[in-house]
Short mmCIF file of C-alpha atoms in Angstrom, two decimals:
data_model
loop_
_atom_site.label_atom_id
_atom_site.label_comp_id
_atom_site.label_asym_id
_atom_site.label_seq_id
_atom_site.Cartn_x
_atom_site.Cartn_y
_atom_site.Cartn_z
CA UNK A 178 68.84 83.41 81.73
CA UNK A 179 68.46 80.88 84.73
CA UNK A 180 70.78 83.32 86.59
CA UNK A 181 69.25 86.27 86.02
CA UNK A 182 66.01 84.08 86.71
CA UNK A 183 67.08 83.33 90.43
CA UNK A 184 69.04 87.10 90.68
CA UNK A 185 65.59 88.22 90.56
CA UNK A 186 63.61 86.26 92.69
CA UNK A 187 62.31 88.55 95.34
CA UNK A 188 63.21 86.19 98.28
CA UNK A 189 66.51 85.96 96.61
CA UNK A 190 67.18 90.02 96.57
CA UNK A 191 65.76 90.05 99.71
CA UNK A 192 68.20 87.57 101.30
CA UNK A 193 71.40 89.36 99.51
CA UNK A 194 69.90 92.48 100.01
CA UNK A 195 69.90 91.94 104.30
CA UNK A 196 72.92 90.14 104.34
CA UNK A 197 75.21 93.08 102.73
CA UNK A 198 73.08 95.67 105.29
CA UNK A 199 74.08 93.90 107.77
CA UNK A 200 77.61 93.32 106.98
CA UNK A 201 77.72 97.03 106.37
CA UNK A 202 75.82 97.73 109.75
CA UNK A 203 78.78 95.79 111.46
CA UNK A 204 81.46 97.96 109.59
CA UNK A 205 80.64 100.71 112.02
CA UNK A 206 81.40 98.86 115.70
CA UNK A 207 84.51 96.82 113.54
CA UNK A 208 86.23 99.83 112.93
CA UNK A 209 85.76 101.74 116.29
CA UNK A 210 87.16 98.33 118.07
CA UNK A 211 89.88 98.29 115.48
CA UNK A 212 90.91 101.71 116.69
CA UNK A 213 91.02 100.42 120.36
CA UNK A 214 92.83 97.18 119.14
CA UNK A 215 95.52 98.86 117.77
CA UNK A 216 96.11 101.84 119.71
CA UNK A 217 94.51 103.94 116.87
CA UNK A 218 93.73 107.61 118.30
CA UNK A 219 91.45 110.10 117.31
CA UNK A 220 93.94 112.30 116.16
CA UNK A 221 96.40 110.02 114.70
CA UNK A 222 94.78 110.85 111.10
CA UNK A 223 97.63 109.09 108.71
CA UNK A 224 97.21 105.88 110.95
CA UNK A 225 93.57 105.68 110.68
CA UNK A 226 94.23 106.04 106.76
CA UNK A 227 96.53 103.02 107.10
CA UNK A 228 94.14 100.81 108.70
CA UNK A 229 91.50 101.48 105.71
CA UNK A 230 94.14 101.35 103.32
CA UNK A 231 95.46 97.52 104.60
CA UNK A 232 91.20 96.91 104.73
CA UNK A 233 90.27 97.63 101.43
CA UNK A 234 93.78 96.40 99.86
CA UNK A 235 92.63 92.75 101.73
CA UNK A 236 89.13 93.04 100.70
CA UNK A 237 90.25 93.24 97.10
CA UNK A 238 92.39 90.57 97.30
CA UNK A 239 89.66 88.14 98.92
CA UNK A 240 87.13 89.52 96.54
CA UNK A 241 89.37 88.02 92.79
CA UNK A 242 90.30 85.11 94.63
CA UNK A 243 87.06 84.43 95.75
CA UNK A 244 85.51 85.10 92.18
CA UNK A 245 88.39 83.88 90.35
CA UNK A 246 87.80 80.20 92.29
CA UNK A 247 84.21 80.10 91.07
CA UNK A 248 85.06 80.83 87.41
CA UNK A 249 87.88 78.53 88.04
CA UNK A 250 90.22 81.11 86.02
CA UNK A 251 91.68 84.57 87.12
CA UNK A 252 89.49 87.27 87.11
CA UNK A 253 91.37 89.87 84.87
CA UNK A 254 89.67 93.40 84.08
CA UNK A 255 89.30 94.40 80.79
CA UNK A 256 91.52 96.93 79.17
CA UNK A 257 88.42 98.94 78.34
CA UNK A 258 87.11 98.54 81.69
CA UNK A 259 90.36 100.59 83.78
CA UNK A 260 89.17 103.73 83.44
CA UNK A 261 85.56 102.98 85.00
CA UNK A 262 87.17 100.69 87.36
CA UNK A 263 89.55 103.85 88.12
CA UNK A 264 86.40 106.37 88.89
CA UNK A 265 84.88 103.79 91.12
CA UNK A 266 88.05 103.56 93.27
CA UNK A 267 87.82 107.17 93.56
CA UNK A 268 84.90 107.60 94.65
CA UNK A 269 83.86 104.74 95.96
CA UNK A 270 87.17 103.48 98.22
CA UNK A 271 89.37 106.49 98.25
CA UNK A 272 87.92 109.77 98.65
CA UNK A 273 85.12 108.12 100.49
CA UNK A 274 87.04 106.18 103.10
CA UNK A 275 88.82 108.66 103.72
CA UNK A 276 86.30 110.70 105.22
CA UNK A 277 84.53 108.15 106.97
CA UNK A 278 87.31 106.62 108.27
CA UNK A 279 88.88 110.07 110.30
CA UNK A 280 85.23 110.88 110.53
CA UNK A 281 83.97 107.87 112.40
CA UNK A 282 87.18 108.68 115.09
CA UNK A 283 85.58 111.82 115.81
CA UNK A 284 82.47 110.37 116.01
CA UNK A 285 80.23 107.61 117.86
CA UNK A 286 79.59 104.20 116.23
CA UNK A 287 75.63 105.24 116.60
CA UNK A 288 75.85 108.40 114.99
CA UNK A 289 77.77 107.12 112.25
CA UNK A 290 75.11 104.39 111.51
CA UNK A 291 72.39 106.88 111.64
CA UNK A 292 73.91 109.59 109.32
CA UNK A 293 75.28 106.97 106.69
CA UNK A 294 71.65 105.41 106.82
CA UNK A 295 70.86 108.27 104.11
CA UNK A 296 72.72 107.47 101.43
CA UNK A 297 70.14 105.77 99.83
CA UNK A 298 67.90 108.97 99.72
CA UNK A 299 70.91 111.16 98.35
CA UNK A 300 71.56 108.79 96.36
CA UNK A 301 67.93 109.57 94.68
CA UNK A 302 68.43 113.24 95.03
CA UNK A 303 71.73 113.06 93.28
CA UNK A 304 69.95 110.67 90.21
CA UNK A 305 67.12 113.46 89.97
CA UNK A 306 69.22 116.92 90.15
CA UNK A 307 72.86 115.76 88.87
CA UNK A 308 72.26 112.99 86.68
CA UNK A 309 69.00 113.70 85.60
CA UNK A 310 67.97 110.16 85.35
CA UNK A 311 64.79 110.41 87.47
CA UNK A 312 62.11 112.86 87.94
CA UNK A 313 61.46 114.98 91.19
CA UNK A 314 58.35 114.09 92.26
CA UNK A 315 56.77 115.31 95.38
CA UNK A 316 56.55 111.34 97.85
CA UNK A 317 60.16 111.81 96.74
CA UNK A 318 60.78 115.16 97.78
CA UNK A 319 58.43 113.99 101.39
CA UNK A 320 60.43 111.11 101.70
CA UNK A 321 64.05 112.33 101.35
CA UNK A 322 62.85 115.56 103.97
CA UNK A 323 62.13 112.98 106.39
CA UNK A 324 65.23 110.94 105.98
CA UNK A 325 67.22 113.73 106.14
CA UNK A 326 65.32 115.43 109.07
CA UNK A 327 66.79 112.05 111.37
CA UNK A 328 70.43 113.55 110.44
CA UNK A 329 69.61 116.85 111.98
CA UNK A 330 67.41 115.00 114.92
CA UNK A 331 70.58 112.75 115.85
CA UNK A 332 73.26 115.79 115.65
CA UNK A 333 70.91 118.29 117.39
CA UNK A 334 72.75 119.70 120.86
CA UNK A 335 70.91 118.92 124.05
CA UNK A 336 70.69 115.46 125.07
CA UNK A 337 70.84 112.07 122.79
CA UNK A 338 74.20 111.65 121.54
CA UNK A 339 74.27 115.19 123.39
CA UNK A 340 76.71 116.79 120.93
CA UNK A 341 76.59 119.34 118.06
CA UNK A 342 77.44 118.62 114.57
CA UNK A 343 81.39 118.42 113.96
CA UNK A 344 83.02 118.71 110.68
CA UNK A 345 85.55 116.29 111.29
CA UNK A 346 83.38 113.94 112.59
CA UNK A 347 79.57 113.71 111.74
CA UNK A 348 80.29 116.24 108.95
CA UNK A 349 83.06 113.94 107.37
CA UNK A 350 80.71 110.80 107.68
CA UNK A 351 78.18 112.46 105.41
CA UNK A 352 80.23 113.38 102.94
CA UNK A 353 81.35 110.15 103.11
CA UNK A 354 77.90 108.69 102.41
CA UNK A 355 77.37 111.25 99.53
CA UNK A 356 80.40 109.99 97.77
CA UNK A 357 79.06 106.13 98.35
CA UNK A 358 75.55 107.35 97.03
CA UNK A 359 77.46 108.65 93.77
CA UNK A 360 79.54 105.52 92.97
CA UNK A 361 76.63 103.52 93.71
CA UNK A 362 74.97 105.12 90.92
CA UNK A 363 78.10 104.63 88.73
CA UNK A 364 78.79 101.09 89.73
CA UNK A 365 74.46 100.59 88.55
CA UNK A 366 75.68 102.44 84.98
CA UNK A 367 79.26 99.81 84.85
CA UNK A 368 77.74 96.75 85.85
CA UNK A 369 75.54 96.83 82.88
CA UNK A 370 78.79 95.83 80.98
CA UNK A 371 81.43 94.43 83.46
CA UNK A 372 81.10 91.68 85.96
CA UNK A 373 79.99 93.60 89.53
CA UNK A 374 82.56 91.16 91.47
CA UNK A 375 85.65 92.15 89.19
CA UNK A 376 84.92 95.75 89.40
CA UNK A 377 84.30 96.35 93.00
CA UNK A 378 87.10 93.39 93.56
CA UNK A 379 89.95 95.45 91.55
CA UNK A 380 88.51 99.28 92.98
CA UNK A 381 89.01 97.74 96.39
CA UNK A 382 92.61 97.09 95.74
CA UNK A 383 94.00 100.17 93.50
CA UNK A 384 91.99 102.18 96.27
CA UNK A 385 93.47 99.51 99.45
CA UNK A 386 96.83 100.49 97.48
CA UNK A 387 96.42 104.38 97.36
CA UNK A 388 94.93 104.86 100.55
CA UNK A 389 97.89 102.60 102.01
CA UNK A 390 100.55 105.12 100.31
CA UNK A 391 98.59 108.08 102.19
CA UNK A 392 98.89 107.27 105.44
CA UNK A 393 102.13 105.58 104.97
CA UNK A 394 103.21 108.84 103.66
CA UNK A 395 101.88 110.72 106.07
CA UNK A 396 103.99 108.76 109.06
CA UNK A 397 101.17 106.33 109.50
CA UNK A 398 102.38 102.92 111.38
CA UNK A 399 100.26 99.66 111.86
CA UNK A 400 101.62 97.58 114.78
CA UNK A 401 100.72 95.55 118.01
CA UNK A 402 98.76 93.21 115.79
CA UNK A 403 97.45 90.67 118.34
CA UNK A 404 95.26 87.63 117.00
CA UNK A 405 91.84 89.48 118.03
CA UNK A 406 93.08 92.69 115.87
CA UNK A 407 93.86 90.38 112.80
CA UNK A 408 90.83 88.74 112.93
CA UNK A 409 89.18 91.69 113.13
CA UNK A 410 90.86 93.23 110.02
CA UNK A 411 90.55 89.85 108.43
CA UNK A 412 86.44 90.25 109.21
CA UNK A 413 86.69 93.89 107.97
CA UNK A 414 88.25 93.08 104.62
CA UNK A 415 85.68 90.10 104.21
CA UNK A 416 82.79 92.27 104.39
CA UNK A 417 83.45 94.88 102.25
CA UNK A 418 84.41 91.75 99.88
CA UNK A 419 80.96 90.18 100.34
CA UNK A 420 78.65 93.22 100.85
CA UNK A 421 79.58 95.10 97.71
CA UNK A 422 79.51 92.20 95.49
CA UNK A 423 76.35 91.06 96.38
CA UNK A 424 74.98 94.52 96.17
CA UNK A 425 76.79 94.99 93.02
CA UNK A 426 75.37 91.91 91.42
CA UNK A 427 71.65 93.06 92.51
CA UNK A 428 71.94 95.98 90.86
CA UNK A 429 72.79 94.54 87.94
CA UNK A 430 69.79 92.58 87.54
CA UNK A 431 67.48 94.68 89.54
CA UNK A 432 65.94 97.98 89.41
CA UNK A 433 67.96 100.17 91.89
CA UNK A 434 64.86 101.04 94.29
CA UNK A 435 64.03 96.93 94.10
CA UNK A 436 67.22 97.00 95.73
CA UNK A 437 67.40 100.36 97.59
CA UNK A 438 64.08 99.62 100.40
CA UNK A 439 66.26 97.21 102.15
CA UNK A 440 68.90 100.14 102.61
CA UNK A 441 66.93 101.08 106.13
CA UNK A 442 68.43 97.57 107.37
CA UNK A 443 71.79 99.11 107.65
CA UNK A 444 71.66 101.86 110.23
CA UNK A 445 69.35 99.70 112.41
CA UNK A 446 71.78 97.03 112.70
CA UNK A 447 74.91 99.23 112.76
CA UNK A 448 73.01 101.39 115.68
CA UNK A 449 72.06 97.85 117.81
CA UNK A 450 75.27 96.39 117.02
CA UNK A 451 77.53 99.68 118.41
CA UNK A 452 75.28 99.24 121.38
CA UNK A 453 76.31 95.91 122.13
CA UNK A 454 79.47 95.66 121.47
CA UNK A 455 80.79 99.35 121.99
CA UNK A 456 78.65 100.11 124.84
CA UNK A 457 77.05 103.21 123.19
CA UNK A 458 73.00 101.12 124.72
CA UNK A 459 72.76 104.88 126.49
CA UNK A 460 72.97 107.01 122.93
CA UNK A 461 71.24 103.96 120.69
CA UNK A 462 68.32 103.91 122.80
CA UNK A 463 67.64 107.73 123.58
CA UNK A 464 64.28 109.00 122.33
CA UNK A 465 66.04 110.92 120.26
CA UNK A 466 68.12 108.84 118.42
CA UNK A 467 65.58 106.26 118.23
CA UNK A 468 63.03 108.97 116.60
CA UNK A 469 66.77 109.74 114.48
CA UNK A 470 66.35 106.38 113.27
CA UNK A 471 63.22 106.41 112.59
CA UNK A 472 63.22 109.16 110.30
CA UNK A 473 65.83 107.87 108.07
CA UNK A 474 63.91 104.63 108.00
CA UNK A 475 60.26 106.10 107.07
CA UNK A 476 62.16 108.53 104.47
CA UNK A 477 63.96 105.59 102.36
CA UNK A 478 60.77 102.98 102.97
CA UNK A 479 58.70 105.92 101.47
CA UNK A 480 60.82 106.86 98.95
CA UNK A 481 61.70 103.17 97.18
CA UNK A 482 57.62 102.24 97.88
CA UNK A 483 56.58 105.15 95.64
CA UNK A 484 58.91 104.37 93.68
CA UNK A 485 57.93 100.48 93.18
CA UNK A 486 54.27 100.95 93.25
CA UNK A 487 54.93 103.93 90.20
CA UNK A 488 56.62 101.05 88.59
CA UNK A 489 53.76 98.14 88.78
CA UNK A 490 51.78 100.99 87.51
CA UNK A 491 53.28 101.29 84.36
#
């Protein structure tokens, strides 16, 4: 009770809340200089599987030691909790890492952060017209038409990032982020009845593992590894670690839009940070993207408002 007390404490959600988003936001930059690190090239598809595969294999690893040093015992799933813990590394690791990863190599750290800065708002679209679990209402329908308006603003040809929409790159990204709005949904639904840490800690390594077999398959090869390229895979596996088992535990004692609001965080820092440390200041500060941004902001700030005001209604 005293944990679920301090879980949710508004300052508390807030703090785990921002510090996820912003491990997320730095996913975006991470990767692109992992790519440079290790020779990674756009087109060098079963490589760029690789490198998420060794990721998400190492942030599975950190995430049961990690947990399984606080409950000073090993953190062993459940035998009735495989098959959820098999849908989430589907979804959630696989299928969408796959995308983003070959879609953020066709694509510019900025753009990335923008476009997956909407998952939040399909995730809300897919809970009201898939899963049925929430109603349609119309500062829902206003606020996901704005988010969603910022994807179109920052792909638009003629200036900004200054290129059309590509399939294999911001195409793939967005598909990406609808597959991590659907498993966030699921992960809500599992947490209820399985520890967040051990399910996002053992769906990180069966998908690390699968994804690894891919591109290993597929004539991917990791090497060059220099210090600065470990410790950036190192960093990369630690986030993913940290970020989805915070998130994970938040939703488990928190309404999802409680959660949700602090969602615009992510593409703000992920946009700033690929500006600094990729060099993209000239497509992160355009009008355009900036108004991109924006957009995607206002729409999931509306959205989870309405949606918390609705509740202290009630």
């Amino acid at each position: 009770m005293k944990k679920e007390k301090i879980l949710t404490n508004p300052w508390v959600v807030a703090v785990f809340a921002i510090i996820s988003c912003a491990l997320w936001g730095s996913a975006f930059p991470c990767i692109k200089m992992g790519y440079g690190l290790l020779h990674i090239g756009s087109e060098d598809v079963s490589t760029q599987i690789l490198f998420a595969g060794v990721r998400f294999t190492l942030a599975g690893v950190l995430s049961i030691v990690f947990e399984s040093v606080i409950e000073k015992k090993i953190l062993l799933p459940k035998k009735s909790s495989m098959g959820n813990i098999f849908k989430l590394c589907l979804m959630q690791t696989v299928i969408q890492y796959l995308f983003f990863y070959i879609g953020l190599a066709h694509a510019s750290g900025v753009t990335g952060s923008i476009i997956t800065g909407t998952n939040s708002l399909l995730a809300i679209l897919i809970a009201c017209f898939i899963f049925r679990q929430e109603k349609m209402t119309l500062p829902t329908f206003v606020g996901c038409v704005i988010g969603l308006a910022g994807v179109v603003i920052a792909n638009a040809g003629g200036g900004g990032i200054g290129t059309q929409m590509h399939l294999n790159g911001e195409g793939f990204v967005f598909i990406a982020a609808l597959f991590y709005a659907i498993s966030s949904i699921y992960l809500k639904r599992y947490s209820q009845k399985d520890d967040p840490v051990m399910l996002s800690g053992y769906q990180f390594l069966f998908g690390g593992i699968i994804l690894s077999g891919i591109g290993f398959s597929m004539g991917g090869r990791l090497s060059g590894f220099t210090v600065p390229s470990a410790l950036l895979l190192l960093y990369l596996g630690f986030l993913s670690a940290m970020a989805y088992a915070l998130w994970g535990i938040l939703l488990k004692y928190n309404p999802v839009s409680k959660v949700a609001i602090y969602g615009f965080t992510n593409p703000v820092i992920g946009v700033l940070l690929s500006a600094l440390l990729l060099g993209e200041g000239g497509q992160a500060f355009s009008v355009k993207n900036l108004l991109a941004l924006l957009c995607v902001c206002i729409g999931i700030i509306v959205v989870n408002l309405w949606k918390r005001q609705g509740e202290a209604n009630r």
